[in-house]
Coordinates of C-alpha atoms in Angstrom, one line a residue:
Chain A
X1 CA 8.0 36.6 -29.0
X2 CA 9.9 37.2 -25.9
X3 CA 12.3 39.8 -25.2
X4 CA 15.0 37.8 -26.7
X5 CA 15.8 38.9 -30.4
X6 CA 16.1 36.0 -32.1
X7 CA 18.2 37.6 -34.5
X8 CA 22.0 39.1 -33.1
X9 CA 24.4 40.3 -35.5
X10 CA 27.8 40.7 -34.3
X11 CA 31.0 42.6 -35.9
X12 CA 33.9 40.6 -36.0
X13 CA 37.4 41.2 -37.9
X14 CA 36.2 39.1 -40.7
X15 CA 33.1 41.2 -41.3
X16 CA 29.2 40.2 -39.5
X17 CA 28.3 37.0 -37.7
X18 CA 24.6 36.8 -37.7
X19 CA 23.5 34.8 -34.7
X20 CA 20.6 33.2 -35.5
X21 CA 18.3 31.5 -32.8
X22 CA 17.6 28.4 -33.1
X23 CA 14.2 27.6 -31.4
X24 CA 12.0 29.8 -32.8
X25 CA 10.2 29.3 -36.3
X26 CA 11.8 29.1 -39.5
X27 CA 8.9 31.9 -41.3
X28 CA 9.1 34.3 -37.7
X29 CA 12.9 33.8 -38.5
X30 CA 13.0 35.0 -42.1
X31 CA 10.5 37.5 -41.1
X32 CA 12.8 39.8 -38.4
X33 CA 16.0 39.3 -40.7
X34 CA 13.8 40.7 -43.2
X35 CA 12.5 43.4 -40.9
X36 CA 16.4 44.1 -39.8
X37 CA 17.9 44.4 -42.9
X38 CA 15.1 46.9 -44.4
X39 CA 15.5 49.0 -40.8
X40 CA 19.5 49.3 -41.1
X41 CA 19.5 49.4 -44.8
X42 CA 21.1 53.2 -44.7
X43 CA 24.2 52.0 -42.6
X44 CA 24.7 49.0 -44.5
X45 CA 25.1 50.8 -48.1
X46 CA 29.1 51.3 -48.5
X47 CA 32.1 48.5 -49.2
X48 CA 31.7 44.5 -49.3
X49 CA 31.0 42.9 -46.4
X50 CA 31.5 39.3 -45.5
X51 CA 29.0 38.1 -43.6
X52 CA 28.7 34.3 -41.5
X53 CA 25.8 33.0 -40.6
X54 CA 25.4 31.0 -37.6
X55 CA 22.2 28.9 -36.8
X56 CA 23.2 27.6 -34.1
X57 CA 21.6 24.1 -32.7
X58 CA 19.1 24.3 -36.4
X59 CA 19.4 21.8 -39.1
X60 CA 18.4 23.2 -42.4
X61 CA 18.3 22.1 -45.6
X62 CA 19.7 23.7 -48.8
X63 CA 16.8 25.2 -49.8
X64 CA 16.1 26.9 -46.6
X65 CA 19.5 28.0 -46.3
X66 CA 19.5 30.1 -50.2
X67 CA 16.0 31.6 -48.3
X68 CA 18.7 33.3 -46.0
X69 CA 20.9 33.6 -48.2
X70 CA 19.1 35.4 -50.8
X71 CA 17.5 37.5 -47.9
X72 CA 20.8 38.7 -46.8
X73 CA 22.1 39.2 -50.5
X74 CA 19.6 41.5 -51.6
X75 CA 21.7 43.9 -49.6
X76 CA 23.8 45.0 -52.4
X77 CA 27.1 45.3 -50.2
X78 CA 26.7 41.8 -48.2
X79 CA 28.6 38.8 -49.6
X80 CA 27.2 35.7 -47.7
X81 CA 30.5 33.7 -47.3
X82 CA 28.7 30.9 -44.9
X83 CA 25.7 29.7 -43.4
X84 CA 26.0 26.8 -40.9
X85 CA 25.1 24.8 -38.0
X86 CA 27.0 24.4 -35.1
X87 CA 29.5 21.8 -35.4
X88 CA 27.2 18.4 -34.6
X89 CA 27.6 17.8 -31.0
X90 CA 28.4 14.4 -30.7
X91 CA 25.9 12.7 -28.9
X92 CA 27.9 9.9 -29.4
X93 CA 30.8 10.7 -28.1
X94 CA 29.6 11.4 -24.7
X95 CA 27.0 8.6 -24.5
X96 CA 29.2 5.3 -23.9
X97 CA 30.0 3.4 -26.9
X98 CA 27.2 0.3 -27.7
X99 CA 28.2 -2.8 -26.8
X100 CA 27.7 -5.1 -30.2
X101 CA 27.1 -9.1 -30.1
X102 CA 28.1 -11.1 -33.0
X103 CA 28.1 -15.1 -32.4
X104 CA 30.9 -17.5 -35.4
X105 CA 34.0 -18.4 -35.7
X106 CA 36.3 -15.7 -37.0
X107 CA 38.3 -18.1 -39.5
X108 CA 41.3 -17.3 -40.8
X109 CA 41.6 -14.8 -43.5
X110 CA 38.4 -13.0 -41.7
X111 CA 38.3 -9.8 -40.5
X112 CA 35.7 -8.3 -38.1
X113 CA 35.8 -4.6 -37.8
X114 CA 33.6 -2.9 -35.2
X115 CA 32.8 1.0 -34.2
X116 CA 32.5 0.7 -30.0
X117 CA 32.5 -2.2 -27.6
X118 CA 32.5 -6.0 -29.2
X119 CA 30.6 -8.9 -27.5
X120 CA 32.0 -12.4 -29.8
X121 CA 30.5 -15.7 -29.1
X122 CA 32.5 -17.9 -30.7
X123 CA 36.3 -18.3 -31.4
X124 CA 38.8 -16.3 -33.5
X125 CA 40.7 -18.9 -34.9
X126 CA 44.9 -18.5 -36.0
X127 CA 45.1 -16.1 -39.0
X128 CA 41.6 -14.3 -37.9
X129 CA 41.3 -10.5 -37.0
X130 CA 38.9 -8.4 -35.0
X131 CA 39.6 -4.6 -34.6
X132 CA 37.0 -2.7 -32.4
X133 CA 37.5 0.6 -31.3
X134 CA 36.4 -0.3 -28.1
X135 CA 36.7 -3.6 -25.8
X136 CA 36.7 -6.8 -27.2
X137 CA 35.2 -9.6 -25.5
X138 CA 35.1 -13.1 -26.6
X139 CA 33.2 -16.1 -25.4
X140 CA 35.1 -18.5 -26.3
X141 CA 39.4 -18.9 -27.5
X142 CA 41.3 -15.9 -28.7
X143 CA 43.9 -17.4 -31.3
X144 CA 44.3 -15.3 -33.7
X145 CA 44.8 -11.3 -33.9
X146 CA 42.8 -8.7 -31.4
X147 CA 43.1 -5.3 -31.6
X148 CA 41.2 -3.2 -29.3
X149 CA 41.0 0.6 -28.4
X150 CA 42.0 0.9 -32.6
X151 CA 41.3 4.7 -32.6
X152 CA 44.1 5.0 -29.9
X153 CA 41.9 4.5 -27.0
X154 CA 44.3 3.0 -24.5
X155 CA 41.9 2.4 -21.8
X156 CA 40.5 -0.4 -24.1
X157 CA 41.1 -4.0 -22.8
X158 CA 40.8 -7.4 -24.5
X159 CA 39.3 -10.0 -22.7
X160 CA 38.9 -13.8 -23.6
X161 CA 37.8 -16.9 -22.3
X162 CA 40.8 -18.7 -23.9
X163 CA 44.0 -16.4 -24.2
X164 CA 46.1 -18.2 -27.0
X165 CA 46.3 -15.5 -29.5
X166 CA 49.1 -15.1 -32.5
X167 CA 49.3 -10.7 -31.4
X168 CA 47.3 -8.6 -29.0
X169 CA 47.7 -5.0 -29.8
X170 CA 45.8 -1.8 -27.8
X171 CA 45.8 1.5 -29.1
X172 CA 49.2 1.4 -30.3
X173 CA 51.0 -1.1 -28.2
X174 CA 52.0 -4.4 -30.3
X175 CA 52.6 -7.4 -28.3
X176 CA 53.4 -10.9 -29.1
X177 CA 53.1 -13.4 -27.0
X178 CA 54.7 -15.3 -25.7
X179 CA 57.7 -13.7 -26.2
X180 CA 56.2 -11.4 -23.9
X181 CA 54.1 -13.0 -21.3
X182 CA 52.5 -16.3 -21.4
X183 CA 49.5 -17.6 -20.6
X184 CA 48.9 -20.3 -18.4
X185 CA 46.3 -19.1 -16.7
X186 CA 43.1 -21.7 -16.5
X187 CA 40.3 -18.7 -15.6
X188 CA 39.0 -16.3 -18.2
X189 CA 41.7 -13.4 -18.5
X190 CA 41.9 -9.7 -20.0
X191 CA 44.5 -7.6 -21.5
X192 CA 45.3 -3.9 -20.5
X193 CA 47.6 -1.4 -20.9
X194 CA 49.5 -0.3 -17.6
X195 CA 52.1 2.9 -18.6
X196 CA 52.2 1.6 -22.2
X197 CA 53.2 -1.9 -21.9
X198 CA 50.7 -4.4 -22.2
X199 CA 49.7 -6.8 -19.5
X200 CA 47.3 -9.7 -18.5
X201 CA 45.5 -10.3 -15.7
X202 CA 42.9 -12.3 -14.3
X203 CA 39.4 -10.4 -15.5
X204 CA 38.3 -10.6 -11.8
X205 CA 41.0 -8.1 -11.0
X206 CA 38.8 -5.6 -13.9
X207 CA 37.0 -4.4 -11.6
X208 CA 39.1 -2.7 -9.5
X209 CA 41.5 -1.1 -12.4
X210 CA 38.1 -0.1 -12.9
X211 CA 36.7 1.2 -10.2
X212 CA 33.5 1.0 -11.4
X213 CA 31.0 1.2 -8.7
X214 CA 28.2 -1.8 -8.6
X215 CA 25.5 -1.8 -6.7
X216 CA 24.3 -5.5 -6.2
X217 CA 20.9 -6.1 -4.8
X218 CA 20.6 -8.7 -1.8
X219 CA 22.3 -9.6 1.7
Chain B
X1 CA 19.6 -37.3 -58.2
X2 CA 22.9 -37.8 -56.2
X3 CA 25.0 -35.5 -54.5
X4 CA 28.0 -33.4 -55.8
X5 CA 30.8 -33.3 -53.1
X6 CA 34.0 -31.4 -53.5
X7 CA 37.3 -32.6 -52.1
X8 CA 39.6 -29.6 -50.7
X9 CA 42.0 -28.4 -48.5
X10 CA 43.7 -24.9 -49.4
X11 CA 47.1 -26.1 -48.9
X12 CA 48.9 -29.0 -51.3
X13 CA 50.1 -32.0 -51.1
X14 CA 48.2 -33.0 -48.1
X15 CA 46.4 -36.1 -50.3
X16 CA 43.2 -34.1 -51.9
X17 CA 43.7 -36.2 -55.2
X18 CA 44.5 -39.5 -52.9
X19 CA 41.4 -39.0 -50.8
X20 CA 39.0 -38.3 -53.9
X21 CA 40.2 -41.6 -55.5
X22 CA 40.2 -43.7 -52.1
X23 CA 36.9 -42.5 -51.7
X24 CA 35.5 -42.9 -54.9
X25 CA 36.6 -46.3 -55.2
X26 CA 35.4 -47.0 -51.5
X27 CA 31.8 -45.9 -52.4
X28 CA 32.2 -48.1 -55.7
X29 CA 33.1 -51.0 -53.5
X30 CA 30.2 -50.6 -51.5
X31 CA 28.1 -50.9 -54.6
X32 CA 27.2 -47.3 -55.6
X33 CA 27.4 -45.2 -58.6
X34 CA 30.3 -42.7 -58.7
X35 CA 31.3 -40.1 -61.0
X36 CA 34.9 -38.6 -60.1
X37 CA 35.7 -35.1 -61.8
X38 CA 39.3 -34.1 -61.7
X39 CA 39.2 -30.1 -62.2
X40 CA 42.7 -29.4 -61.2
X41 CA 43.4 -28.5 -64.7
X42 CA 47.0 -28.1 -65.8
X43 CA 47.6 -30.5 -63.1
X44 CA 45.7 -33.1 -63.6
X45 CA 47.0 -36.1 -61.2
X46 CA 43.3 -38.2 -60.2
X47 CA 43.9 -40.3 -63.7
X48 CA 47.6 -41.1 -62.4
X49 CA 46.6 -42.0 -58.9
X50 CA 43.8 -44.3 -60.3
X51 CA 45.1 -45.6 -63.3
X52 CA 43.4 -44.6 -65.9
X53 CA 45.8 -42.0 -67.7
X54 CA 45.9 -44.3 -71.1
X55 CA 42.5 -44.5 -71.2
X56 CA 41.7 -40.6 -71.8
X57 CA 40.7 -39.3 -74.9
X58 CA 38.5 -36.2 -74.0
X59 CA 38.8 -33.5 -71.1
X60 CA 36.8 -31.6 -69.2
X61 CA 37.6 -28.6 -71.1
X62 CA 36.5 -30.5 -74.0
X63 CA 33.2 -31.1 -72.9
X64 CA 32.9 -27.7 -71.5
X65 CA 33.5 -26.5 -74.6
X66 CA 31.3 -28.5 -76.8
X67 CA 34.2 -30.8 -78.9
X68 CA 32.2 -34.3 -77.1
X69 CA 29.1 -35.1 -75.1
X70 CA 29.8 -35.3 -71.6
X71 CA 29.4 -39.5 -72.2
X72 CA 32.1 -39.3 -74.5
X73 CA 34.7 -37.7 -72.0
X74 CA 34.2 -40.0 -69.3
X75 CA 36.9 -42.8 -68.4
X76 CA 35.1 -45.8 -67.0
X77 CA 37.5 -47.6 -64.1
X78 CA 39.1 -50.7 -65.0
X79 CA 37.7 -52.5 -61.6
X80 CA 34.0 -51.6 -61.3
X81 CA 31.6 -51.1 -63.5
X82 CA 30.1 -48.2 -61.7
X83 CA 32.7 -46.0 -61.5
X84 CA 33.6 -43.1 -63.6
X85 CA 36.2 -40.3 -64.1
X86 CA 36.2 -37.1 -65.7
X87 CA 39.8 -36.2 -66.5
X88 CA 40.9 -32.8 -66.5
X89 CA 42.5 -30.9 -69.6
X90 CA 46.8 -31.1 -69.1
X91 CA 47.5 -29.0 -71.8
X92 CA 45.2 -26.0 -70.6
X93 CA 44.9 -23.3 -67.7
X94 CA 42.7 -23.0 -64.9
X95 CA 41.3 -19.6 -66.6
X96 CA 40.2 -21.8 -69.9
X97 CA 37.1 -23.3 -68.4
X98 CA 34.6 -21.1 -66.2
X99 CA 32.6 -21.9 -62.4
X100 CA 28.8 -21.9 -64.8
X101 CA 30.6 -24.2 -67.2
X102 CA 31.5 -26.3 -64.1
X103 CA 28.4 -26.4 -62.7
X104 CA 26.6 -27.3 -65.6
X105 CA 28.9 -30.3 -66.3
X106 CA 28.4 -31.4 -62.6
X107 CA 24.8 -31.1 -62.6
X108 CA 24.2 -33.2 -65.9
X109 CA 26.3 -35.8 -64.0
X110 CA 24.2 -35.6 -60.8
X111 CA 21.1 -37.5 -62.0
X112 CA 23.1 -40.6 -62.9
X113 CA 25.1 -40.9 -60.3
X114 CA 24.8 -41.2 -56.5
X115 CA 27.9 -39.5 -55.8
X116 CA 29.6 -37.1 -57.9
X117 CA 33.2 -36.5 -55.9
X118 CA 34.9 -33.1 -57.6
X119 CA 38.5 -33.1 -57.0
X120 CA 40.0 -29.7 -56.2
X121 CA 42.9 -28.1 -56.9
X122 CA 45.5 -26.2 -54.1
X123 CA 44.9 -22.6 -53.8
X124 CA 41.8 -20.6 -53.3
X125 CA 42.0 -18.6 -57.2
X126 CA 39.9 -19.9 -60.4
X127 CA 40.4 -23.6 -59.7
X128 CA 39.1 -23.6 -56.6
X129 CA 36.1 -21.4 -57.9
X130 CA 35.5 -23.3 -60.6
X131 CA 35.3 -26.8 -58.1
X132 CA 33.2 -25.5 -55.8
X133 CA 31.3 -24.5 -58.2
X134 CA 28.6 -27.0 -58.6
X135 CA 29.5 -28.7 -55.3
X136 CA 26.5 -29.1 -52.6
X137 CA 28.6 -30.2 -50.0
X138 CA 32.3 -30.4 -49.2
X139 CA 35.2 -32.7 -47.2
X140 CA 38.3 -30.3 -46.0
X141 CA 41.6 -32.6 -46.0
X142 CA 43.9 -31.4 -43.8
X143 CA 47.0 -32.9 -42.3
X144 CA 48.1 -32.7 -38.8
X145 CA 50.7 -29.8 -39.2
X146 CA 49.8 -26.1 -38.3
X147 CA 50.5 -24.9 -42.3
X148 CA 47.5 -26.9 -43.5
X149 CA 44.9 -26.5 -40.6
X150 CA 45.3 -22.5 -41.1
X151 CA 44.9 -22.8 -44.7
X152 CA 41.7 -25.6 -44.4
X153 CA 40.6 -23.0 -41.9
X154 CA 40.4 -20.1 -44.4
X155 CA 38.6 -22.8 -46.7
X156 CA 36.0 -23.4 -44.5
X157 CA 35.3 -19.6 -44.0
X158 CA 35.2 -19.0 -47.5
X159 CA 32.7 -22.5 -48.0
X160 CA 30.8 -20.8 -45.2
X161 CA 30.0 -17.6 -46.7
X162 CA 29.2 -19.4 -50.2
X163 CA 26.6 -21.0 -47.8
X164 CA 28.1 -24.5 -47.4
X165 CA 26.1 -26.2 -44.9
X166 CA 28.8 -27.8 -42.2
X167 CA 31.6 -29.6 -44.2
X168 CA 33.0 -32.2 -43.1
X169 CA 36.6 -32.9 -42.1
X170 CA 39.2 -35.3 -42.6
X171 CA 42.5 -35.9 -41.2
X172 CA 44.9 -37.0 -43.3
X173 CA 48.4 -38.7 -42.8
X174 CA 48.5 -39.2 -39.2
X175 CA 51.3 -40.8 -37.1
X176 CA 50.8 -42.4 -34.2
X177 CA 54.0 -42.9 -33.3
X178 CA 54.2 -38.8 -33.6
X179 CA 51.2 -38.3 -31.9
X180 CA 52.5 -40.2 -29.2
X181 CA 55.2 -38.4 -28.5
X182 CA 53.3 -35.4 -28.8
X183 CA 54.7 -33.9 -31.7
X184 CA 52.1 -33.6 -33.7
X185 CA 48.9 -31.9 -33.7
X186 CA 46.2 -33.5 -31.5
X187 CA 43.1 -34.7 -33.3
X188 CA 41.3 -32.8 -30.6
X189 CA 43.1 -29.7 -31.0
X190 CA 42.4 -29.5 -34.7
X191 CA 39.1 -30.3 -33.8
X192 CA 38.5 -27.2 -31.8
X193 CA 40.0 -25.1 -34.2
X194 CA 38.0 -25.9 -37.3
X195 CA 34.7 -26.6 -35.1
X196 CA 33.4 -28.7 -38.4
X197 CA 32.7 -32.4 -37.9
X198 CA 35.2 -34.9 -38.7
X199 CA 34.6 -37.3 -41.0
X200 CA 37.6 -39.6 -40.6
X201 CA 41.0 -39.8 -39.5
X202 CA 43.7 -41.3 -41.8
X203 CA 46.9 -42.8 -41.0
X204 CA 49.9 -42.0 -43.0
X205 CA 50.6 -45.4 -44.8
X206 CA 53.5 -46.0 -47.2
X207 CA 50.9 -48.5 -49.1
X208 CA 49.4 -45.1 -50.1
X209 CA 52.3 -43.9 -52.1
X210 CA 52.9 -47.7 -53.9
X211 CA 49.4 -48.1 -54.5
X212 CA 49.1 -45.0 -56.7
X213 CA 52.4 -45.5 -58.0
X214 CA 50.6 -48.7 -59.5
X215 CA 47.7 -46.8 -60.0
X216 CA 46.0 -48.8 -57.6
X217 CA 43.9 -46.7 -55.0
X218 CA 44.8 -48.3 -51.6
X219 CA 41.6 -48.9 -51.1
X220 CA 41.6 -52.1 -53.0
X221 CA 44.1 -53.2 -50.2
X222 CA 42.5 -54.8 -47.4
X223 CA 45.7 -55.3 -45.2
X224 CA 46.3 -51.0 -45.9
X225 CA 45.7 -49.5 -42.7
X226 CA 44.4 -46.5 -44.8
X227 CA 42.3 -48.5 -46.8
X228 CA 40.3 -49.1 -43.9
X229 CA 40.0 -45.7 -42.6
X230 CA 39.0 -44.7 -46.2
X231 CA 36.6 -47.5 -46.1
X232 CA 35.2 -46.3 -42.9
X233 CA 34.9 -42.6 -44.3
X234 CA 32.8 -43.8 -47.0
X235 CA 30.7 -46.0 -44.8
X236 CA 30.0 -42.9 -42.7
X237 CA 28.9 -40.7 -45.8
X238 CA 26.3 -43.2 -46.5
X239 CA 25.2 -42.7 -43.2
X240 CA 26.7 -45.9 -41.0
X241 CA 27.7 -44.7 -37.6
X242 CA 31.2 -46.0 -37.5
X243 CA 33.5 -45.4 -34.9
X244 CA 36.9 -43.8 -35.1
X245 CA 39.6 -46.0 -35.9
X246 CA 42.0 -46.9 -32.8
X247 CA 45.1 -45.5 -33.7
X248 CA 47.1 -47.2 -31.5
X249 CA 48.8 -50.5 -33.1
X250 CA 48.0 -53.6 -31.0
X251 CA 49.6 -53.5 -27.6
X252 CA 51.2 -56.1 -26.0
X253 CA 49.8 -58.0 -23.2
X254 CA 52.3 -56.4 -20.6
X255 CA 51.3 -53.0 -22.2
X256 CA 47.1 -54.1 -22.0
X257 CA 47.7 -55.1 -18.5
X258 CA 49.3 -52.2 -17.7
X259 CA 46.0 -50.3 -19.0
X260 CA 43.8 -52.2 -17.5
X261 CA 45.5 -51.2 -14.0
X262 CA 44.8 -47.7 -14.8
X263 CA 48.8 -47.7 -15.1
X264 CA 49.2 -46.9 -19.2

């Protein structure tokens, strides 16, 4: 065991935090909470105290958690209000959202729903739906509903081979074409936000609303 | 053991009941064995359209329900000898006869048939559940307006995930004239959207509406435009590779030169 105490207990206004760490083994663990409790147990005699317990990055399960628990509580005075993880980071959040290919026709009535970035090969036909939370991309003709960025992402674009579609919406903009803007475009296009009003461009003018860099090989 | 084919569309009125008769009489003409089952029930029209309305004593909800034998409801046709119709119930609801009771029927009327046609009723509730039923394989009828293409296209998907293998399509009531002008859905168009193949393409003929007036499908009608396209849709489900019919009514000479100029 290194220097580091792998238990901390803090006072806070709420009562004790009791930092757990969260590499060390679960027995060495229950072990030195053990060992801490019996060496204060003079100061800790006297009124309730709430105590939190945090185990940091550790995932335990119920049962290990009453092992703690019960540990604690056999401190007459403690009252173990919580024993928890540290909120999940989100791995997923951080780490760019999966692009997912489906190939069919999205017929009316149909609805595809999808967590991240959408990859259709096929059509989505008048009366059709496809919410993503992402991009949506589709091989083939948009003519019925698209609805990207449906969290409230409002960097999320909608491209299509064929732009025909009955309403485009992104994040939380709503547009109807072709009240709005037509298409008469022959080349594969994409729609985008631009200071909350939707727009459509030609999807080789992406890349530099982008600016993503790409490294190509070759001369 | 023939084949159980179910005639729908979604929509109404775009000629479900016309096309199961034309067809079924079609396939009689051409010397096979045909069972027709009307299970728009409530509603029933396919008796009207071909004639036979006097000539009903049981129902399908009869048979479903064990009053007759299943020999015992069916209307033999008046012109062939191989040509049958099941008549649906008029006096009871969709609800009063279930899709197993359905399927049974159909597949006791499979072995003696080669083609057992089920004509559906509008909608996609019950009726339609209970025609699909014990269907193998289906022909959409659709019309060339936007109303019915969206509704055959919600048909499809739901024949799709019932795990219909490619139905086929037909297009119903076309005019040339219309199509011409461009106001009217292109064939093409339609095409693209429903991505199933088609079948046939029909022209809207007012013989249609006289012959089942008479309770004569048009079919019988050799100088019907429709009759022919019908004729040629049957042909095609028997396997014949027949070309599309030329919509187009015969051009004049001035009109034929102009084509063959590369001027029309």
């Amino acid at each position: 065991m290194s220097g580091k105490p792998a238990i901390t207990i803090k006072g806070t206004k709420e009562g004790l935090v009791f930092l757990l760490d969260d590499q060390c083994d679960l027995a060495l663990l229950l072990d030195e909470l053990q060992a801490k409790l019996d060496k204060h147990e003079q100061q800790l005699t006297g009124p309730m105290v709430h105590v939190a317990v945090k185990l940091g990055a550790r995932k335990l399960g119920d049962e290990d958690k009453e092992r703690i628990r019960s540990a604690i509580r056999r401190q007459g005075n403690f009252l173990v209000q919580s024993v928890e993880s540290d909120e999940a980071v989100d791995e997923s959040s951080d780490a760019k959202p999966v692009l997912q290919t489906r190939t069919g026709i999205v017929r009316s009535g149909q609805t595809v729903e999808h967590d991240g970035h959408l990859l259709l090969m096929g059509d989505v036909n008048p009366g059709g739906t496809i919410v993503c939370t992402g991009d949506i991309y589709i091989m083939g003709a948009l003519r019925g509903t698209a609805h990207a960025g449906c969290a409230g992402n409002e960097n999320a674009i909608i491209a299509a081979s064929l732009m025909t579609p009955t309403q485009l919406r992104i994040a939380e903009v709503i547009s109807r074409p072709p009240e709005e803007w037509a298409s008469a475009e022959p080349t594969m296009e994409y729609a985008f936000l631009r200071n909350g009003v939707m727009e459509l461009d030609k999807l080789t003018h992406l890349q530099s609303s982008r600016k993503e860099v790409m490294h190509f090989k070759g001369v | 053991m023939g084949e159980a084919i179910v005639v729908t569309s979604g929509k109404g009125g775009v000629g479900k009941t016309t096309t199961s008769a034309n067809l079924g009489t079609a396939l009689a003409l051409l010397g096979r064995k045909v069972c027709m089952v009307d299970t728009d029930i409530g509603l029933r029209n396919l008796d009207v359209v071909m004639g036979l309305e006097n000539r009903i004593v049981y129902d399908l909800i009869d048979v479903a329900e064990g009053r007759c034998r299943l020999n015992q409801a069916l209307v033999k046709d008046k012109r062939f000898e191989e040509l049958y119709m099941l008549p649906a119930a008029q006096t009871k609801d969709k609800e009063d006869v279930s899709p197993e009771q359905v399927r049974k029927i159909v597949e006791d009327l499979k072995p003696d048939y080669d083609y057992v046609l089920i004509d559906c009723p509008a909608g996609i509730e019950h009726g339609f559940d209970n025609a699909v039923a014990g269907a193998d394989q289906a022909i959409i009828v659709t019309t060339p307006e936007n109303a019915a293409v969206r509704d055959a296209d919600r048909v499809i998907g739901i024949l799709e995930k019932r795990g219909f293998q490619s139905p086929k399509l037909i297009i119903n009531r076309i005019r040339p004239n219309m199509l011409r002008s461009g106001d009217m859905l292109e064939i093409d168009d339609i095409c693209q959207v429903l991505a199933i193949d088609l079948i046939g393409i029909v022209p809207d003929d007012e013989l249609v509406i006289k012959a089942a007036n008479l309770g004569e499908p048009t079919v019988m009608n050799p100088s019907s435009r429709a009759a022919i396209a019908y004729r040629n849709v049957a042909r095609r489900m028997m396997g014949e590779t027949v070309p599309l019919m030329q919509l187009e009514e015969k051009s004049s000479m001035f009109g034929r030169m102009k084509k063959f100029l590369g001027m029309g």
